[in-house]
Coordinates of C-alpha atoms and ligand atoms in Angstrom, one line a residue:
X1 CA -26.9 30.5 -11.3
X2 CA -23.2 29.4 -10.5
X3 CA -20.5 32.0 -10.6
X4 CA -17.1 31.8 -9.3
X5 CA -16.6 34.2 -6.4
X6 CA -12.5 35.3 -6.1
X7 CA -13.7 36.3 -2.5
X8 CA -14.4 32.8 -1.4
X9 CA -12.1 31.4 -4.7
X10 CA -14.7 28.5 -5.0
X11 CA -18.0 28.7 -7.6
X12 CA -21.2 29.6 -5.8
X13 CA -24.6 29.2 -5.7
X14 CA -25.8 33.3 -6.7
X15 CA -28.2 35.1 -4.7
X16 CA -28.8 38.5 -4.9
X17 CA -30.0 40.8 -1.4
X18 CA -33.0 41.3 -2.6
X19 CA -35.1 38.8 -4.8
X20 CA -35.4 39.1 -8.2
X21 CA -32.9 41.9 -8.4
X22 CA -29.0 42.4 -9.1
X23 CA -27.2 45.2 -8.4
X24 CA -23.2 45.1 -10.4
X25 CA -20.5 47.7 -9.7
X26 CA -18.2 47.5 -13.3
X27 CA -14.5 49.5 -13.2
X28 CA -14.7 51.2 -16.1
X29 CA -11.8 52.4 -18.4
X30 CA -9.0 55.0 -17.7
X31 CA -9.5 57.3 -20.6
X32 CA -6.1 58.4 -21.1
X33 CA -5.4 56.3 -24.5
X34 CA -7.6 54.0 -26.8
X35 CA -8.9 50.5 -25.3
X36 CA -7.2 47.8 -26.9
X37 CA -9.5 44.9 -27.1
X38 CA -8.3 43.3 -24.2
X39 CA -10.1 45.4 -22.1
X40 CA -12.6 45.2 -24.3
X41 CA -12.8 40.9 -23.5
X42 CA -12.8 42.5 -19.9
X43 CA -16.4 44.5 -20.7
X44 CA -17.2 41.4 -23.1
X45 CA -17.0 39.5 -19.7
X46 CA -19.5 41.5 -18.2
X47 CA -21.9 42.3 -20.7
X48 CA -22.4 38.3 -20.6
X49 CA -22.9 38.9 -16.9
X50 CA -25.8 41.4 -17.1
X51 CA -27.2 39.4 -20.3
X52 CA -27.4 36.0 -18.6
X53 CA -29.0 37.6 -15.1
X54 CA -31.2 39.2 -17.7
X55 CA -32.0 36.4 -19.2
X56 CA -32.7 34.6 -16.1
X57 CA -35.0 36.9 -15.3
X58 CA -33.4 39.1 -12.7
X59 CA -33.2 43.2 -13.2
X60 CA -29.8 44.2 -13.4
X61 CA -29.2 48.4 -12.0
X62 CA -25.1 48.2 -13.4
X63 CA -23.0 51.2 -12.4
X64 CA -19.5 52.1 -14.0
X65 CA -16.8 54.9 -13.7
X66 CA -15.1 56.6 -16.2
X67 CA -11.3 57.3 -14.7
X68 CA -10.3 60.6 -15.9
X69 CA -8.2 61.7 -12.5
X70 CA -5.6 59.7 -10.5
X71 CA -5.0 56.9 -12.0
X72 CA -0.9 56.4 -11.7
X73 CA 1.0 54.7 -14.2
X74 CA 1.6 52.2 -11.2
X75 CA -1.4 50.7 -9.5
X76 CA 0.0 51.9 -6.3
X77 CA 0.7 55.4 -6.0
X78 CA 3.6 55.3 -8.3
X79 CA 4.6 57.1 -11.2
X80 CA 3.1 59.9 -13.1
X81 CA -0.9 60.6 -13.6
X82 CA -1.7 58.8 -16.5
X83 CA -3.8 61.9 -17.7
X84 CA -1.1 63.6 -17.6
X85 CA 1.3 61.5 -19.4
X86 CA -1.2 61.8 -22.5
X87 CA -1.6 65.5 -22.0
X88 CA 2.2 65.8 -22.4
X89 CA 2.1 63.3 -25.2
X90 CA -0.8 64.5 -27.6
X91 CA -0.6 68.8 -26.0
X92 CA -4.2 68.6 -25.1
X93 CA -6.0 69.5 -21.9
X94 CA -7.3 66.4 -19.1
X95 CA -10.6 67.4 -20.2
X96 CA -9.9 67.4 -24.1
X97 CA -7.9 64.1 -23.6
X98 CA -10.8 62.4 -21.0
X99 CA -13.6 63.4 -23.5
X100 CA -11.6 62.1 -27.1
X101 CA -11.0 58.3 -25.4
X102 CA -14.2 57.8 -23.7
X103 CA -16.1 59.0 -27.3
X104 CA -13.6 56.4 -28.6
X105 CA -13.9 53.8 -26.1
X106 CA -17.6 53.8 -26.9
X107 CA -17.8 53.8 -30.3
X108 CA -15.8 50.2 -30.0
X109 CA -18.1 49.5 -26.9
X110 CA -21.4 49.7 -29.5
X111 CA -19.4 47.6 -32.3
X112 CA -19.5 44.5 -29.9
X113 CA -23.3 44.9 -29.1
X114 CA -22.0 45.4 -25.3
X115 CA -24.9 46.4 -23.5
X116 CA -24.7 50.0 -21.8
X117 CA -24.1 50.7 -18.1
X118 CA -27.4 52.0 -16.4
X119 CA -25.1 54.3 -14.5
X120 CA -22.0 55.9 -16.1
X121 CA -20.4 58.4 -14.1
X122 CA -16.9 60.2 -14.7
X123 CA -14.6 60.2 -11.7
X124 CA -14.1 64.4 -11.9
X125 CA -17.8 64.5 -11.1
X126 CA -18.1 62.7 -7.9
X127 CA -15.0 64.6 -5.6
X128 CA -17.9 65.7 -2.8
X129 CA -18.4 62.1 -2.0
X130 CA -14.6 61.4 -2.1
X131 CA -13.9 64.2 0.2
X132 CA -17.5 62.5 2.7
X133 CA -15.9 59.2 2.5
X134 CA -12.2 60.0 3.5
X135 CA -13.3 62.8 6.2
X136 CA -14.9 59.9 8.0
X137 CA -11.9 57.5 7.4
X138 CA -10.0 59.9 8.6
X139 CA -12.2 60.6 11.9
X140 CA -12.6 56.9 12.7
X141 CA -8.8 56.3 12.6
X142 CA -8.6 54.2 9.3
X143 CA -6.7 56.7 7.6
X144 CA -4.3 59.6 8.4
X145 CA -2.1 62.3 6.9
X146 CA 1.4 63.0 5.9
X147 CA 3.7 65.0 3.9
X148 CA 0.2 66.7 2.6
X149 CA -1.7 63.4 1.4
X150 CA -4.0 61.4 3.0
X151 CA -3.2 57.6 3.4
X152 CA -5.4 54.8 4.2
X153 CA -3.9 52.8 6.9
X154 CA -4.2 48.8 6.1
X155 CA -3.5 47.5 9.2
X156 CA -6.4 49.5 10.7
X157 CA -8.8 46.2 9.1
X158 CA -8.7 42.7 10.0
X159 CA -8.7 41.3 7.1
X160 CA -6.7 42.9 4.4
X161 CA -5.7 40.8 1.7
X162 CA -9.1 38.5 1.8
X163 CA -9.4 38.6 -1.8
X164 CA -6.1 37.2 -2.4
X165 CA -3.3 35.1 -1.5
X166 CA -1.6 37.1 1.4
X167 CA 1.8 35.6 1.3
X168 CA 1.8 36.3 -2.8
X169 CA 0.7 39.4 -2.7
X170 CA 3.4 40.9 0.0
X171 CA 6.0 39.9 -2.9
X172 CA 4.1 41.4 -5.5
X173 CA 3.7 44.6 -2.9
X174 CA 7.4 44.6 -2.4
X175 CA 7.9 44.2 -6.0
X176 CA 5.7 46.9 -7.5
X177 CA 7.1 49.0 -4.5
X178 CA 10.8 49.0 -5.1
X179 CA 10.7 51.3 -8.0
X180 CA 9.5 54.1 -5.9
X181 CA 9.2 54.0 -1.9
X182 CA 6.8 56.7 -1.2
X183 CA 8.2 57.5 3.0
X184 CA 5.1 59.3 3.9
X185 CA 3.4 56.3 4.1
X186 CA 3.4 53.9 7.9
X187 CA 3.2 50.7 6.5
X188 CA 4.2 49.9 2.8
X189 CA 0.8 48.7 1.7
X190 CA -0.8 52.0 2.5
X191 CA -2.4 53.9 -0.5
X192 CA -3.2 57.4 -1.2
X193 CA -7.1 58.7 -0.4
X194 CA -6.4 62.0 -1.6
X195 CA -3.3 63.9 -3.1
X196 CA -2.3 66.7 -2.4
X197 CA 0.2 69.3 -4.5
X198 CA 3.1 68.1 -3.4
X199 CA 3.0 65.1 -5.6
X200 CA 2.5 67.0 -8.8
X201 CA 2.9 70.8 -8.1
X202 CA 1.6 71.1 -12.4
X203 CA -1.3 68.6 -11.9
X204 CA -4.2 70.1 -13.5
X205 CA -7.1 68.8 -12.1
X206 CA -7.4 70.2 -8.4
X207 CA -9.8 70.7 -6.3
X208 CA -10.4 72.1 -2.9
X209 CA -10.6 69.6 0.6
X210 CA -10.0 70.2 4.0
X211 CA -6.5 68.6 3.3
X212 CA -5.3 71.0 0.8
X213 CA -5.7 71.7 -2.9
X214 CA -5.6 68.1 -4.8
X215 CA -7.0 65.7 -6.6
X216 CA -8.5 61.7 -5.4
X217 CA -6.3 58.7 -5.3
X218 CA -7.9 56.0 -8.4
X219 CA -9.3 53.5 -5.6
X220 CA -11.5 55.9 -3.7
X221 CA -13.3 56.6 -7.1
X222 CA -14.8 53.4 -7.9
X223 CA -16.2 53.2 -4.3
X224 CA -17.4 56.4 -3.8
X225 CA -19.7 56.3 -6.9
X226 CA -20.7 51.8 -6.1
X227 CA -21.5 53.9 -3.0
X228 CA -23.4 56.4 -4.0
X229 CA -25.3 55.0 -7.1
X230 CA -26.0 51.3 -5.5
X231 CA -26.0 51.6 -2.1
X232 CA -24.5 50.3 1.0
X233 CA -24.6 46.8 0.2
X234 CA -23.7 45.4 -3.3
X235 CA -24.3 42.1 -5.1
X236 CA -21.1 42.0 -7.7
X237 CA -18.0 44.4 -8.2
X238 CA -15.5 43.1 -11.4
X239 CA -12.9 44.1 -13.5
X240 CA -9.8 42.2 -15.0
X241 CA -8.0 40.0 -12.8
X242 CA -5.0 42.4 -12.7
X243 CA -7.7 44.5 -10.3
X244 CA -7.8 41.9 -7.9
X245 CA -5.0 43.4 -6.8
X246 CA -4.5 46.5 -5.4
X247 CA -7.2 47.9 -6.9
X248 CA -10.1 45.6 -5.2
X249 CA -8.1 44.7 -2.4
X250 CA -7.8 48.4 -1.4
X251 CA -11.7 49.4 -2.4
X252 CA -13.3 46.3 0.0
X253 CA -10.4 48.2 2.8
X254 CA -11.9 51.4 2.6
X255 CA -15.3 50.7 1.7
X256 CA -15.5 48.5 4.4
X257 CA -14.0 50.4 6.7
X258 CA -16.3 53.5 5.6
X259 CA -19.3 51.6 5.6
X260 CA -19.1 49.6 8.8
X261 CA -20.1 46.3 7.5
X262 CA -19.6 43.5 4.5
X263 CA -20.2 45.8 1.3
X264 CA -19.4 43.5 -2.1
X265 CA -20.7 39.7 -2.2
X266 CA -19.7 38.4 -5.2
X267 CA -16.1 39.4 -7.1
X268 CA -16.3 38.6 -10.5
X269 CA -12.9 38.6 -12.7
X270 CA -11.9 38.3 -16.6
X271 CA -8.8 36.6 -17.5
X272 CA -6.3 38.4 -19.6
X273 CA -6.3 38.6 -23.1
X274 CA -2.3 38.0 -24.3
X275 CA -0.9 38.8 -27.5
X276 CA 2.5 37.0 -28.5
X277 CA 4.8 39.3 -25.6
X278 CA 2.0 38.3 -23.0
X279 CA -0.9 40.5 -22.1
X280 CA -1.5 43.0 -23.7
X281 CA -1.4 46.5 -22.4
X282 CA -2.2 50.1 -23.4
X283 CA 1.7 51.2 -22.9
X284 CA 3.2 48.3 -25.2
X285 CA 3.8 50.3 -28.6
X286 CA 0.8 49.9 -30.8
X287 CA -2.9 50.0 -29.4
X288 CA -4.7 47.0 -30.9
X289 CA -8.4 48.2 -30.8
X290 CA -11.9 47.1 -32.1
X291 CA -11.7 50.2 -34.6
X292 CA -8.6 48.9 -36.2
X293 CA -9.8 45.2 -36.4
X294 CA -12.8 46.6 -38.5
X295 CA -10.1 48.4 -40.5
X296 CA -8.5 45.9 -41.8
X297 CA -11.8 44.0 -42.9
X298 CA -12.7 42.2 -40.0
X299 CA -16.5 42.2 -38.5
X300 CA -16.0 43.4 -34.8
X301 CA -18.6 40.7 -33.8
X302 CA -16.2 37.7 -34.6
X303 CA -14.1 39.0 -31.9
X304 CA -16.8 38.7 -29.3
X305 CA -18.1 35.3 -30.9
X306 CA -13.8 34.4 -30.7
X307 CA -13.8 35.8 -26.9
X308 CA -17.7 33.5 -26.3
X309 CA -15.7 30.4 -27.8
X310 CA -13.3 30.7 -24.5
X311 CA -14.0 30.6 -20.6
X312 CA -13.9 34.4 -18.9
X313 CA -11.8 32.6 -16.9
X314 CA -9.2 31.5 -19.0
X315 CA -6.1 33.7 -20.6
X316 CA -7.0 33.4 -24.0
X317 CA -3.9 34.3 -26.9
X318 CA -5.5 36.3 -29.4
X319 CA -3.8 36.0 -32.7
X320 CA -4.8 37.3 -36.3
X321 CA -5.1 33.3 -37.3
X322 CA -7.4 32.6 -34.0
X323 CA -9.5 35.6 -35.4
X324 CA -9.8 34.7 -39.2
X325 CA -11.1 31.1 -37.7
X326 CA -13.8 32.9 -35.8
X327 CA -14.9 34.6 -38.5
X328 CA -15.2 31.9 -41.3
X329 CA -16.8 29.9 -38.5
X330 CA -19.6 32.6 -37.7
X331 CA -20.2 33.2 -41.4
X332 CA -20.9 29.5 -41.6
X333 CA -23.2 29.8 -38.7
X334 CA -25.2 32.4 -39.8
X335 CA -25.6 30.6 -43.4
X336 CA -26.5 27.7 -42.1
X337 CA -29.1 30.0 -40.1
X338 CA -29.7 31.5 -42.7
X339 CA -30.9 28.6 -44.6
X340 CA -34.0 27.1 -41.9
X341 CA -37.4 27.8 -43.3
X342 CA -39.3 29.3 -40.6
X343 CA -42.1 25.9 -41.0
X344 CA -44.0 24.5 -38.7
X345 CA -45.6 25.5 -34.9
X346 CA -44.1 26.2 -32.0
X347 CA -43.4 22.9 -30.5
X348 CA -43.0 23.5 -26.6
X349 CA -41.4 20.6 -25.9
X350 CA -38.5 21.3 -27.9
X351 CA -38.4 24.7 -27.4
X352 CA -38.2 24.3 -22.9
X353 CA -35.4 21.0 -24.2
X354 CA -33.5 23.1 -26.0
X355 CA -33.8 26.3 -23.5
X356 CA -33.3 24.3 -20.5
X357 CA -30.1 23.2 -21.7
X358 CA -29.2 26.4 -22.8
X359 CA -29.8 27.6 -19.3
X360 CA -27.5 25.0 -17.6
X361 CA -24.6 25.8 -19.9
X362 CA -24.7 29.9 -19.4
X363 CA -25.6 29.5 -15.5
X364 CA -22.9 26.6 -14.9
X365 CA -20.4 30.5 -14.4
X366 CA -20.9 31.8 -17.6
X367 CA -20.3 28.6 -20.1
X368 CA -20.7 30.2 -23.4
X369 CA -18.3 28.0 -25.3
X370 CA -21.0 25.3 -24.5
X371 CA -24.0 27.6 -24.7
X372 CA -22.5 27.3 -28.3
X373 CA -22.1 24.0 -28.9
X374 CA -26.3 23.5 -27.6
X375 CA -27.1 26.1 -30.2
X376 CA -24.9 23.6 -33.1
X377 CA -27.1 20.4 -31.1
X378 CA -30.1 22.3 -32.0
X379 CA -29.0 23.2 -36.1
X380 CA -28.8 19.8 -35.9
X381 CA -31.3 18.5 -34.4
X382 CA -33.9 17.1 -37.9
X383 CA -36.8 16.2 -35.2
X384 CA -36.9 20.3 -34.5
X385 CA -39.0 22.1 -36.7
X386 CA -37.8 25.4 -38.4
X387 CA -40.3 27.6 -36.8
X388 CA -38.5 26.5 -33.3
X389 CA -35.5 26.4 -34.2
X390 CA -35.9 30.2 -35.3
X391 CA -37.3 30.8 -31.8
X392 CA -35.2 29.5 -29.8
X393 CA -31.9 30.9 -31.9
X394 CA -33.3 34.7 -31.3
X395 CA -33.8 34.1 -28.0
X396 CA -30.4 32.5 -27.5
X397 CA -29.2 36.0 -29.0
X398 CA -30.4 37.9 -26.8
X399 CA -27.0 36.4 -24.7
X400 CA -24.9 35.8 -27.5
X401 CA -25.4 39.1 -29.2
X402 CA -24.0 38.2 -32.6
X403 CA -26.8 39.1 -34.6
X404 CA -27.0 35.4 -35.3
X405 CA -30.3 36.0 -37.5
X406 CA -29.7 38.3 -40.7
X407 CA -32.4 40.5 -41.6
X408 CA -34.8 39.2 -44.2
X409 CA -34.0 42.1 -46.4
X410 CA -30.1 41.8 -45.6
X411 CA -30.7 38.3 -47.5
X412 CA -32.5 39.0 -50.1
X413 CA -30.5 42.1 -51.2
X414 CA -27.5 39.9 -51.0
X415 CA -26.8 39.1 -54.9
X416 CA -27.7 42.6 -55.8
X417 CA -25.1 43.8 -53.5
X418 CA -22.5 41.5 -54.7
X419 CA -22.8 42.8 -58.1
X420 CA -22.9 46.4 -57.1
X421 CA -19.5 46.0 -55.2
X422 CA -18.1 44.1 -58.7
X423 CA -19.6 47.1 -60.8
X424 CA -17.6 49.5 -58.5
X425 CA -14.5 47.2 -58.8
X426 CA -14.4 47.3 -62.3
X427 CA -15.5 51.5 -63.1
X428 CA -12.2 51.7 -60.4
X429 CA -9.6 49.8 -62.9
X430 CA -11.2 52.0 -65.7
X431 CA -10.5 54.7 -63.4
X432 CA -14.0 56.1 -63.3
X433 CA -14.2 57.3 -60.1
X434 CA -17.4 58.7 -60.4
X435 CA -19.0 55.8 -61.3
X436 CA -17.2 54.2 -58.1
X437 CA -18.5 56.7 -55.9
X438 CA -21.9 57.0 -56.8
X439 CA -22.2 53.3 -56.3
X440 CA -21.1 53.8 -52.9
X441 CA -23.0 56.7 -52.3
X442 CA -26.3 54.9 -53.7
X443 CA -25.3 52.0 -51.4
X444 CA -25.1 54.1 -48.2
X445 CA -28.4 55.6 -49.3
X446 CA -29.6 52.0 -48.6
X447 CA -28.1 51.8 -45.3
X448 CA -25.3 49.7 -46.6
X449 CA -22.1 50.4 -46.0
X450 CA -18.7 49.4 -48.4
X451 CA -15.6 48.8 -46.2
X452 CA -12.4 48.1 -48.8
X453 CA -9.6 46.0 -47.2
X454 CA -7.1 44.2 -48.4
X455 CA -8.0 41.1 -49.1
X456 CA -11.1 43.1 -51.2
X457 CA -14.3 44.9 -50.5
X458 CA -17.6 43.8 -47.9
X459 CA -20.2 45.7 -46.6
X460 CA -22.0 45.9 -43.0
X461 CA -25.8 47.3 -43.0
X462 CA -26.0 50.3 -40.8
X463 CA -29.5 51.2 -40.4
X464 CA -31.6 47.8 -41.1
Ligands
AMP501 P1 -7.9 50.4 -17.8 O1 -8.5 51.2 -18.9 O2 -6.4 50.3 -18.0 O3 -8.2 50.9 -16.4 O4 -8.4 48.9 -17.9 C1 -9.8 48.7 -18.0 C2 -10.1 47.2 -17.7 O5 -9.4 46.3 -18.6 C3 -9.6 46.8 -16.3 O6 -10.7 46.2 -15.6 C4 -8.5 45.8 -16.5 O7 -8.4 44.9 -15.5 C5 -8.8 45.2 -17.9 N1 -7.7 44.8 -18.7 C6 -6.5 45.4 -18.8 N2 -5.7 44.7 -19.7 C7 -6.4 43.6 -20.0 C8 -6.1 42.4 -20.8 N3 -4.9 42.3 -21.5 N4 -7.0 41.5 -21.0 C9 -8.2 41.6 -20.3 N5 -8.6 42.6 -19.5 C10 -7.7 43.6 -19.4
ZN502 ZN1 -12.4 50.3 -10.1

């Protein structure tokens, strides 16, 4: 497989440490508000990752945080504790706020078929191997104390900004910087290992540490649990391209520095996902989210199959236009799925054809949009027999994850459905509501679910 590499900013050739197997460190979300679904094209990102090593036959062991302490409404040391912002904001406890956003983020995590991480850890639950990690820093010189935190010291390593553009990144330093200029610090790129009470006497989450009372800087998490879950040596770390940095920049620094040798191989990084004002971000007004997409009648999968159209690598502008195309366009596909007769025998020869060009397009880094456009070769291929064709579109799923092939009984049920929903529109402008409701309720009963938007009502099957 090809995948670009920020590290070496060229596309590579992968290879895993040891055959056969892949080991990915994911940054997962900070669970101080909803996840608006550009994040969500960030974990879209990756769950085409771990699908397509799958697919290729490799075992993928993937490892993720849950950031419920230290992450500061600026990426470096600056500003308030998120955590605690929403605890002002909604009069809840960390915990009470951590445990209502990471249900949330999950339950839009499921609605894009996004594959769970084998390892899902919450930041609170790993301080022992924050507090290993930065005694050792802090013994072999990389890091030292002042004014009651501890600081990791950047020009301690050789190679600081190797996963970016040096010269850019000292503006964007100085630029983020300004704001606040946090003195304690020797050289203005330093970040925080551990904080102590002095930079939020009210901070709720503390623990104890040979430095004081106080809680972990946000970098220190995401290596101490890659660390401790995946070992000393790992095959890909990713997030959003707004990690690259400080966030990455400062986790290869201290891992590195911890570990004594090269830790991360392959960086792997989603381009943004904008919205009209640029990208889109938790603290701009309004949370745009999965959950409300489905609200207003829209099927959550033709937001991943509108995020699969486009390079992980590209910014991509979502708009309400761009995601009524993508849905008309995946209806159409899964009619005109819908429609092959499952005839014939396997044919081989098609089948390895049409799967060896599916394989080029995913491992050429991740080329889903043309991944796509083999599957629409195939549809319309007439030398393919149906039989085949079926095959091969499953198996193409298991990447795509758009439930591209309806259930037989989904189908069938499909008229009888239709006229339910028209019976309950009519016993509604009669005003017989109990006529509505029991049609909905005998519905459910069936596993099918009425959702009534706007633009009228549809249904989703919940337990096929
Ligand atoms: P957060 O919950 O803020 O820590 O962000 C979770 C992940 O979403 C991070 O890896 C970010 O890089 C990524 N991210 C944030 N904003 C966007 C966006 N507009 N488009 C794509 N990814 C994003
Ligand atoms: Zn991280």
């Amino acid at each position: 497989m090809k995948l670009y590499n920020t590290l070496t900013r060229q596309i590579e050739d992968f290879k895993p440490i040891e055959e056969g197997k892949v080991k990915i460190y994911t940054c997962g979300p900070t669970v101080y508000h909803y996840a608006h679904i550009g994040n969500m094209r960030n974990y879209i990102g990756h769950d085409i990752l771990v699908r397509t090593l799958e697919y290729l036959g490799y075992q993928v062991t993937r490892a993720m945080n849950i950031t419920d302490v230290g992450h500061l409404s600026g990426d470096s040391d600056t500003g308030e504790d998120k955590m605690i912002t929403a605890m002002k904001r909604e009069h809840k406890s960390a915990m009470e706020i951590a445990k209502f956003y990471t249900e949330e983020f999950f339950k839009d995590y499921d609605k894009l078929h996004l594959k769970r991480p084998d390892i899902l850890k919450p930041a609170t639950g790993e301080i022992d191997m924050y507090i290993k990690m930065i005694t050792k820093l802090l013994e072999d010189g990389y890091a030292y104390q002042s004014g009651g935190n501890v600081y990791f010291d950047v020009s301690k390593v050789k190679d600081y900004y190797q996963l970016t553009n040096h010269v850019q990144d000292d503006m964007v330093v100085g630029a983020r910087e300004s704001v606040e200029e946090d003195s304690n610090k020797r050289n203005q790129a330093d970040f925080a290992l551990w904080f102590t009470s002095s930079k939020f006497a009210n901070q709720e989450l503390q623990w104890d540490s040979p430095w004081g009372k106080g809680y972990p800087g946000w970098h220190i998490e995401c290596s101490g649990i890659s660390i401790k879950y995946l070992g000393e040596r790992l095959d890909i770390h990713g997030g959003g391209v707004d990690n690259i940095f400080p966030h990455h920049t400062n986790e290869i620094a201290q891992s590195e520095s911890y570990l004594g040798h090269k830790w991360t191989n392959y960086w792997f990084h989603n381009e943004h996902l904008l919205d009209s004002s640029g990208k889109m971000s938790k603290s701009k007004g309004a949370i745009l989210t999965v959950s409300v997409l489905e609200q207003e009648g829209y099927d959550p999968i033709a937001f991943r199959f509108m995020c699969l159209n486009s390079h992980y690598r590209k910014q991509l502008l979502f708009t309400f236009d761009n995601l009524n195309q993508a849905e008309q366009t995946l209806n159409k596909l899964k009619n005109k799925i819908a429609s092959i007769k499952d005839s014939g025998d396997l044919d081989d020869g098609s089948f390895n054809e049409y799967n060896g060009k599916f394989i080029d397009a995913i491992s050429d880094d991740l080329n889903t949009a043309n991944a796509i456009s083999v599957l629409y070769e195939l549809l319309k291929d007439e030398q393919v027999n149906g039989h085949t064709k079926l095959d091969l579109i499953n198996k193409f799923d298991k990447v795509f994850a758009l439930d591209l092939i309806k259930e037989e009984k989904h189908a069938e049920n499909e008229e009888e459905i239709l006229s339910l929903i028209e019976k309950r529109k009519e016993a509604k402008q009669n005003k017989d509501f109990e006529l509505a409701d029991s049609i909905r309720n005998e519905l459910l009963e069936k596993g099918i679910e009425l959702i009534d938007t706007r633009e009228g009502t549809t249904y989703k099957i919940i337990n096929s």
